[in-house]
Coordinates of C-alpha atoms in Angstrom, one line a residue:
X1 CA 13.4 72.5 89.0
X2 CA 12.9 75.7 90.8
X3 CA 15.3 77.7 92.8
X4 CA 14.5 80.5 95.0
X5 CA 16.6 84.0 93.3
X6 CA 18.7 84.7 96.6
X7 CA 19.9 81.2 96.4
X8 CA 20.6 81.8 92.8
X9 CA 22.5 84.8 93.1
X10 CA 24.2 84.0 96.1
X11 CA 24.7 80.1 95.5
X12 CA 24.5 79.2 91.9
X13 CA 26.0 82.2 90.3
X14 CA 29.0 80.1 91.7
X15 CA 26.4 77.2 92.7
X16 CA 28.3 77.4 96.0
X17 CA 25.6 76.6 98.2
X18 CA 21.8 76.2 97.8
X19 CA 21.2 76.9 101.3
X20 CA 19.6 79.5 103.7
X21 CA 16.4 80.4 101.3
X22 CA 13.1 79.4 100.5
X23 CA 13.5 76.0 98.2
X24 CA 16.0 74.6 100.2
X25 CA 16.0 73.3 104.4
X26 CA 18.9 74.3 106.4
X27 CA 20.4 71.3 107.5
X28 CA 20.0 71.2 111.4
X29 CA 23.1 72.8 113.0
X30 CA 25.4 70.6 115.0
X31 CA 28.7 71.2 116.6
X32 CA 32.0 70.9 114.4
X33 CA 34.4 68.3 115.3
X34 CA 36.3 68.6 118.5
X35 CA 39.5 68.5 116.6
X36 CA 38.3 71.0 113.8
X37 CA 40.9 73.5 114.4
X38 CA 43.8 71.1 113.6
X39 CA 43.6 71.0 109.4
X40 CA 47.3 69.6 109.6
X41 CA 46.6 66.2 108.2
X42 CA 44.1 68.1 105.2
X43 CA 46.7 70.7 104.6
X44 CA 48.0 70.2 100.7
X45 CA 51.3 68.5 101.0
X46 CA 54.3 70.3 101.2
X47 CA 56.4 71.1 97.4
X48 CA 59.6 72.1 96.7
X49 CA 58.1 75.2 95.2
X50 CA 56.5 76.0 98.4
X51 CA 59.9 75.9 100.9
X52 CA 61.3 77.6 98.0
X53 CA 58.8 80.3 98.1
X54 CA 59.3 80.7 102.0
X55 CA 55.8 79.6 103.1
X56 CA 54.0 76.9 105.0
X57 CA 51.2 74.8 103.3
X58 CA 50.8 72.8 106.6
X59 CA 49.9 75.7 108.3
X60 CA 46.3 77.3 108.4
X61 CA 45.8 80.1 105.9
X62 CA 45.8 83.8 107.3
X63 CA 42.2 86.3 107.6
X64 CA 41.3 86.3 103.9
X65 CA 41.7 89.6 102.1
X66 CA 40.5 91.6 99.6
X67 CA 41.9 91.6 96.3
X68 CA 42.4 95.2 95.3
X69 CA 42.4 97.3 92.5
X70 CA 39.2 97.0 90.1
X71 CA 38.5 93.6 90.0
X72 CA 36.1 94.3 92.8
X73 CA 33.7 96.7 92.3
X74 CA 30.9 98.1 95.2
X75 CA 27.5 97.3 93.9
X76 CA 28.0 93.6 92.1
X77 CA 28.8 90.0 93.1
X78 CA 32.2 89.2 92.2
X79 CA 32.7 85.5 92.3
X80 CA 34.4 82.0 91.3
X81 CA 37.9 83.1 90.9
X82 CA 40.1 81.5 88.4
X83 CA 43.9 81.9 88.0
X84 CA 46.5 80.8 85.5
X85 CA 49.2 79.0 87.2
X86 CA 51.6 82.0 86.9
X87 CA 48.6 83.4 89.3
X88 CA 49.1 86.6 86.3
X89 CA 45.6 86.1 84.6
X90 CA 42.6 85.9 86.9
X91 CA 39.1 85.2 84.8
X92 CA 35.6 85.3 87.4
X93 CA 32.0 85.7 87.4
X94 CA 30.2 89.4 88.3
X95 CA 26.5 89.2 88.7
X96 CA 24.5 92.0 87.2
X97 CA 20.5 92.3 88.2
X98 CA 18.3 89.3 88.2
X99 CA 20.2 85.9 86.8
X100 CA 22.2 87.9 84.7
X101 CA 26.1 87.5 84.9
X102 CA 29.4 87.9 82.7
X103 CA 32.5 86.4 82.8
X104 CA 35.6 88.7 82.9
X105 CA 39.3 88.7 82.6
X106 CA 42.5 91.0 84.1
X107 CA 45.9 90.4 84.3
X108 CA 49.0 92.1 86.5
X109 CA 52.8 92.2 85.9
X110 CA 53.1 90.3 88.9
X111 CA 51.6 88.7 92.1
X112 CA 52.6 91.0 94.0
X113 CA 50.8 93.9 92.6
X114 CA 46.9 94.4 92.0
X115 CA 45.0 93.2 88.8
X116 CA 44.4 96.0 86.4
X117 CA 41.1 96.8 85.0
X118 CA 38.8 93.6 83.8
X119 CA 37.6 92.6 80.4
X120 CA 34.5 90.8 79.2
X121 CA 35.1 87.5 77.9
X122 CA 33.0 87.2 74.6
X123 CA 31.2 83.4 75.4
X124 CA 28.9 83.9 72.3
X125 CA 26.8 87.0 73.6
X126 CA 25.0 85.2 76.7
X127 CA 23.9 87.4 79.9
X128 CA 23.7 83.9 81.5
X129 CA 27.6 82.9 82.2
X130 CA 28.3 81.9 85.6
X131 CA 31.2 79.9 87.7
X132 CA 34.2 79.9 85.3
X133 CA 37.5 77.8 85.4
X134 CA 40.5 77.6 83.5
X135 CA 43.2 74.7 83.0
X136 CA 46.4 75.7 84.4
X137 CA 48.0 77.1 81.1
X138 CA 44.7 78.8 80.6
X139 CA 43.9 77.6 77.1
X140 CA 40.9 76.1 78.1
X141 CA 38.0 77.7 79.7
X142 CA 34.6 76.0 81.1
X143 CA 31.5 77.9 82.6
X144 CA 27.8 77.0 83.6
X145 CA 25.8 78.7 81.3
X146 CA 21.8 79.7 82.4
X147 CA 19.9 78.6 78.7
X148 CA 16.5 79.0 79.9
X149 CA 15.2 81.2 82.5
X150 CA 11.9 82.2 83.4
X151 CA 11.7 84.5 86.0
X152 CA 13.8 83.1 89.3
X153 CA 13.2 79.5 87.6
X154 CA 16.6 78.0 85.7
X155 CA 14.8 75.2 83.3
X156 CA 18.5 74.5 81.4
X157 CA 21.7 74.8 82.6
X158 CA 24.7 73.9 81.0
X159 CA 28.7 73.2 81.5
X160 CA 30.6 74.5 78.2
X161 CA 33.7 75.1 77.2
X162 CA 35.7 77.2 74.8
X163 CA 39.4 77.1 73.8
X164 CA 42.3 79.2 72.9
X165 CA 45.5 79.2 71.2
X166 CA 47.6 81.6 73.7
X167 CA 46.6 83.2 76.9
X168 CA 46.5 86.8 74.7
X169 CA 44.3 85.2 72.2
X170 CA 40.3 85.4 71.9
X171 CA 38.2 82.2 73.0
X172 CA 36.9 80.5 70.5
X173 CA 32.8 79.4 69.9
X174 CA 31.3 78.0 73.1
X175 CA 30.6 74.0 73.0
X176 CA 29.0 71.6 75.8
X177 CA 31.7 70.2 77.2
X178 CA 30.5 66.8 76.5
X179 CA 28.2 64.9 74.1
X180 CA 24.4 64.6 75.6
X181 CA 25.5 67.1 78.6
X182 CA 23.1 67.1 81.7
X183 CA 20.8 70.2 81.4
X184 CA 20.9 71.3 84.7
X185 CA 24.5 71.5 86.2
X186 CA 26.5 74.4 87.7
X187 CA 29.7 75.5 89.1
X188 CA 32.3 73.7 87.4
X189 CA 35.7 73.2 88.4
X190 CA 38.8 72.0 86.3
X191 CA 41.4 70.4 87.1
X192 CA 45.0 71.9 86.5
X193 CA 45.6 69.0 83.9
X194 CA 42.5 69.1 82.2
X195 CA 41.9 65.4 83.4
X196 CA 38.9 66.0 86.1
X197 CA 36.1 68.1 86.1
X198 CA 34.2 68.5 88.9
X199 CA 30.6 70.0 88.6
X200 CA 27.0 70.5 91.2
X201 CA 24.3 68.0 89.6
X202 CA 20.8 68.4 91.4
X203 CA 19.2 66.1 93.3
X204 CA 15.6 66.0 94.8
X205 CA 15.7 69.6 96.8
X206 CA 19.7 69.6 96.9
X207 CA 22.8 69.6 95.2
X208 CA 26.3 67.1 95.1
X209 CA 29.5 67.4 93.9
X210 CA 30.7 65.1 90.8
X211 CA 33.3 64.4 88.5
X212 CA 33.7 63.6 84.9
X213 CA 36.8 61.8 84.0
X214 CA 38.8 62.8 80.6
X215 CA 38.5 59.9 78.9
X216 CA 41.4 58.0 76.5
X217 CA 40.0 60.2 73.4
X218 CA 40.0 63.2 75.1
X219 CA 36.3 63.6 75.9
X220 CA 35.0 63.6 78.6
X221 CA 32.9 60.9 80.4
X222 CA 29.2 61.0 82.0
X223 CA 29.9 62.2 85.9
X224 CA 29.8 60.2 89.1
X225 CA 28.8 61.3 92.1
X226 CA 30.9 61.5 94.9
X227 CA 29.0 59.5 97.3
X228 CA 31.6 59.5 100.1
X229 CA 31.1 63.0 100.8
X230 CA 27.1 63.5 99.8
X231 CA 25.1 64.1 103.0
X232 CA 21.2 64.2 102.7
X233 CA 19.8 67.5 103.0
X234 CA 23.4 68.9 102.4
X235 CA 24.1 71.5 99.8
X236 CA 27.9 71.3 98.1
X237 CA 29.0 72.7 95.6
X238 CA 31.8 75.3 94.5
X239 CA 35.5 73.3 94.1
X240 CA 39.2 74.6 94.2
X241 CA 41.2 71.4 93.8
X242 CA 45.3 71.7 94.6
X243 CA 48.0 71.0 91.8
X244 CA 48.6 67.2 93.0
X245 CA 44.7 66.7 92.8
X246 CA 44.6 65.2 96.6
X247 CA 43.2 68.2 98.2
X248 CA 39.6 69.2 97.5
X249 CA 38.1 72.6 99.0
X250 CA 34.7 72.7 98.7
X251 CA 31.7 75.1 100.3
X252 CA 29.1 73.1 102.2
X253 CA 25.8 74.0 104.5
X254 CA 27.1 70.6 106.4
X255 CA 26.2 70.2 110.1
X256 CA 29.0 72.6 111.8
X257 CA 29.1 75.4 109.5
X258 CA 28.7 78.9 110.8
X259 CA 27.7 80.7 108.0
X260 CA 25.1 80.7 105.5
X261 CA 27.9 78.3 104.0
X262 CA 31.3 77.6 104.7
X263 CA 34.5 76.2 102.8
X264 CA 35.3 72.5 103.9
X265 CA 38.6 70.1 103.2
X266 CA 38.7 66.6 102.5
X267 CA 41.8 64.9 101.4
X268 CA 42.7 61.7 99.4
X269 CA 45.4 59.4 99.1
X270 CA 45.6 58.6 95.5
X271 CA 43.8 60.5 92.7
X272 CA 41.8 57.6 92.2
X273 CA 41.2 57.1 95.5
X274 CA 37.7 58.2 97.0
X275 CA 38.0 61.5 99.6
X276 CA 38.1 61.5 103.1
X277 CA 36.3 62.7 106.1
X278 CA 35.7 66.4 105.3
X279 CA 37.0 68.9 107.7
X280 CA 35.6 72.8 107.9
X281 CA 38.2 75.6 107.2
X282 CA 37.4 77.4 110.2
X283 CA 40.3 80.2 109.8
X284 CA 38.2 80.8 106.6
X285 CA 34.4 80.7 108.2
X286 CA 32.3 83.8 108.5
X287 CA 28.7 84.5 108.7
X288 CA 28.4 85.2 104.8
X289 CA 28.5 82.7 101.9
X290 CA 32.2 81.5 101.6
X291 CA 33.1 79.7 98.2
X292 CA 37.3 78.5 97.3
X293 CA 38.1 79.7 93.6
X294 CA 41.7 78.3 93.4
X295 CA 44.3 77.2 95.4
X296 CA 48.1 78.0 93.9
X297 CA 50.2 75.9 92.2
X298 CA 52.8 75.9 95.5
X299 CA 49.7 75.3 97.7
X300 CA 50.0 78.7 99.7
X301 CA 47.6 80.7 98.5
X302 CA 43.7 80.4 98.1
X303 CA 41.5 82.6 96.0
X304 CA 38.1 83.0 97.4
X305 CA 34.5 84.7 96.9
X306 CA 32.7 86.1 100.3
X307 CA 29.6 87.2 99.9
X308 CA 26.0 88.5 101.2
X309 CA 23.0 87.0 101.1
X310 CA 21.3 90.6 102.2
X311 CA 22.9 92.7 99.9
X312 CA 23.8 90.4 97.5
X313 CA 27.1 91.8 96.9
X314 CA 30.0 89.4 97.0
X315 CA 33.8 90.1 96.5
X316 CA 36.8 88.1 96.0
X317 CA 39.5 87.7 98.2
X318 CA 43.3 85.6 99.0
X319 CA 44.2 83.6 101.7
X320 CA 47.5 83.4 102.1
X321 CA 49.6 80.3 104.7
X322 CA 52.2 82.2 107.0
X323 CA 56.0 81.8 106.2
X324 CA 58.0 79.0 107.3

């Protein structure tokens, strides 16, 4: 399969959003739904972590921000943000020239403060690692990895997955993440828990969101697609799943969105229930490709990659619910 190199920097390096370029059709545009400012009822529900914290989760998240410091840099595409739940160790994806990307690492005394200067993650030497995601103690890493590419064509594309003893510890060797892995898949998404991963899987001149369950043994099983929320001609991709696992953010080219791609909420009542109607973000909408990284453990903060599909440079930012 081929896809154009604008979409792959600017979608699949996080696999966002396959939109806007020359393999894929913009799905016609259509107006949002007349209630698409009032997110209460998709809002993450409320913890005692998050009153204890002071803030809001029913409330719509604040203008997105840049994270500071040196985590973003002026000339690259910084992008699928990943957080420990301590929200102390952040690991991302920076493009570098054509299909090439590393995965990187910083830390910071506290939330409060800025992330220090990043490190490259050793994933076994590759110039190919895209869209990483940690469990919530952050012993357990997964990226899409780029194993064959021939110009602005991606033949092979895998999800692996490396493990550590400690958070201060090296990775170890990278490993599919599953026995007879699909070879084309991107942007994968883990849940705190380890126990769902959600990944982008192809299909005819699009892509849709699935999930592989963690099986009894620990392994994980083949994915399923998420039908209630696959739209023909609609481009998904790019997950941040809350700590109870009933809020899904997601970036979409769905009818309504007002960007090259947007970030979308759908909700369910049970984790093995199926997800709702999906609702845009529109507090978090611009005209440049918007993809959630990570929501925080309490539910008030959202880690985020904005980016241009002009320049191609792309940065990461936090969205952060008022106070209560």
């Amino acid at each position: 399969m081929r896809w154009a190199l604008l979409a792959v920097v600017l979608g699949t390096v996080a696999c966002n959003a396959l939109v806007g370029f020359d393999d894929f059709e913009r799905a016609p545009a259509a107006p949002p739904p007349a209630d698409d400012d009032d997110d209460d009822d998709l809002a993450p529900d409320a913890s005692a972590d998050a009153t204890a914290r002071g803030c809001d989760p029913t409330k719509p998240f604040a203008e997105p921000v840049k994270l500071g410091g040196p985590v973003n840099t002026v000339s690259s595409y910084q992008n699928a943000p990943t957080l420990t739940d301590d929200e102390l160790t952040i690991v991302f994806s920076r493009a570098i020239g054509q299909l090439q990307g590393k995965l990187l690492t910083a830390t910071r005394a506290s939330i409060d403060q800025d992330f220090g200067a990043p490190k490259e993650i050793d994933v076994g030497g590759s110039a190919h690692s895209f869209s990483p995601t940690m469990t919530g103690d952050g012993l357990a890493l997964f990226w899409s990895e780029y194993e064959d590419v021939q110009g602005d064509t991606i033949r092979r594309a895998r999800i692996l997955t490396a493990r550590r003893a400690s958070v201060d510890a090296a990775f170890g060797p990278p490993e599919a993440y599953r026995e007879d892995a699909e070879p084309l898949a991107f942007s994968p998404h883990v849940s705190r828990d380890g126990t769902e991963l959600f990944l982008s899987l192809p299909e005819a001149d699009t892509i849709h969101l699935h999930r592989a369950r963690r099986g009894f043994l620990g392994a994980y099983e083949a994915p399923t697609k998420l039908t209630e929320l696959a739209l023909d001609g609609v481009a998904d991709g790019g997950v941040a799943l809350t700590s109870d696992r009933l809020t899904l953010f997601f970036s979409s080219n769905r009818p309504g969105s007002a960007g090259v791609n947007d970030i979308w909420v759908t909700k369910r009542a049970a984790v093995e229930s199926p997800f709702g109607a999906a609702k845009r973000v529109t507090e978090l909408a611009s005209p440049d490709a918007d993809r959630p990284g990570w929501v925080s453990v309490d539910g008030c903060r959202l880690y985020m990659a904005r980016g241009s599909e002009v320049t191609t440079i792309g940065a990461i930012y936090v969205a952060t619910r008022p106070p209560r």
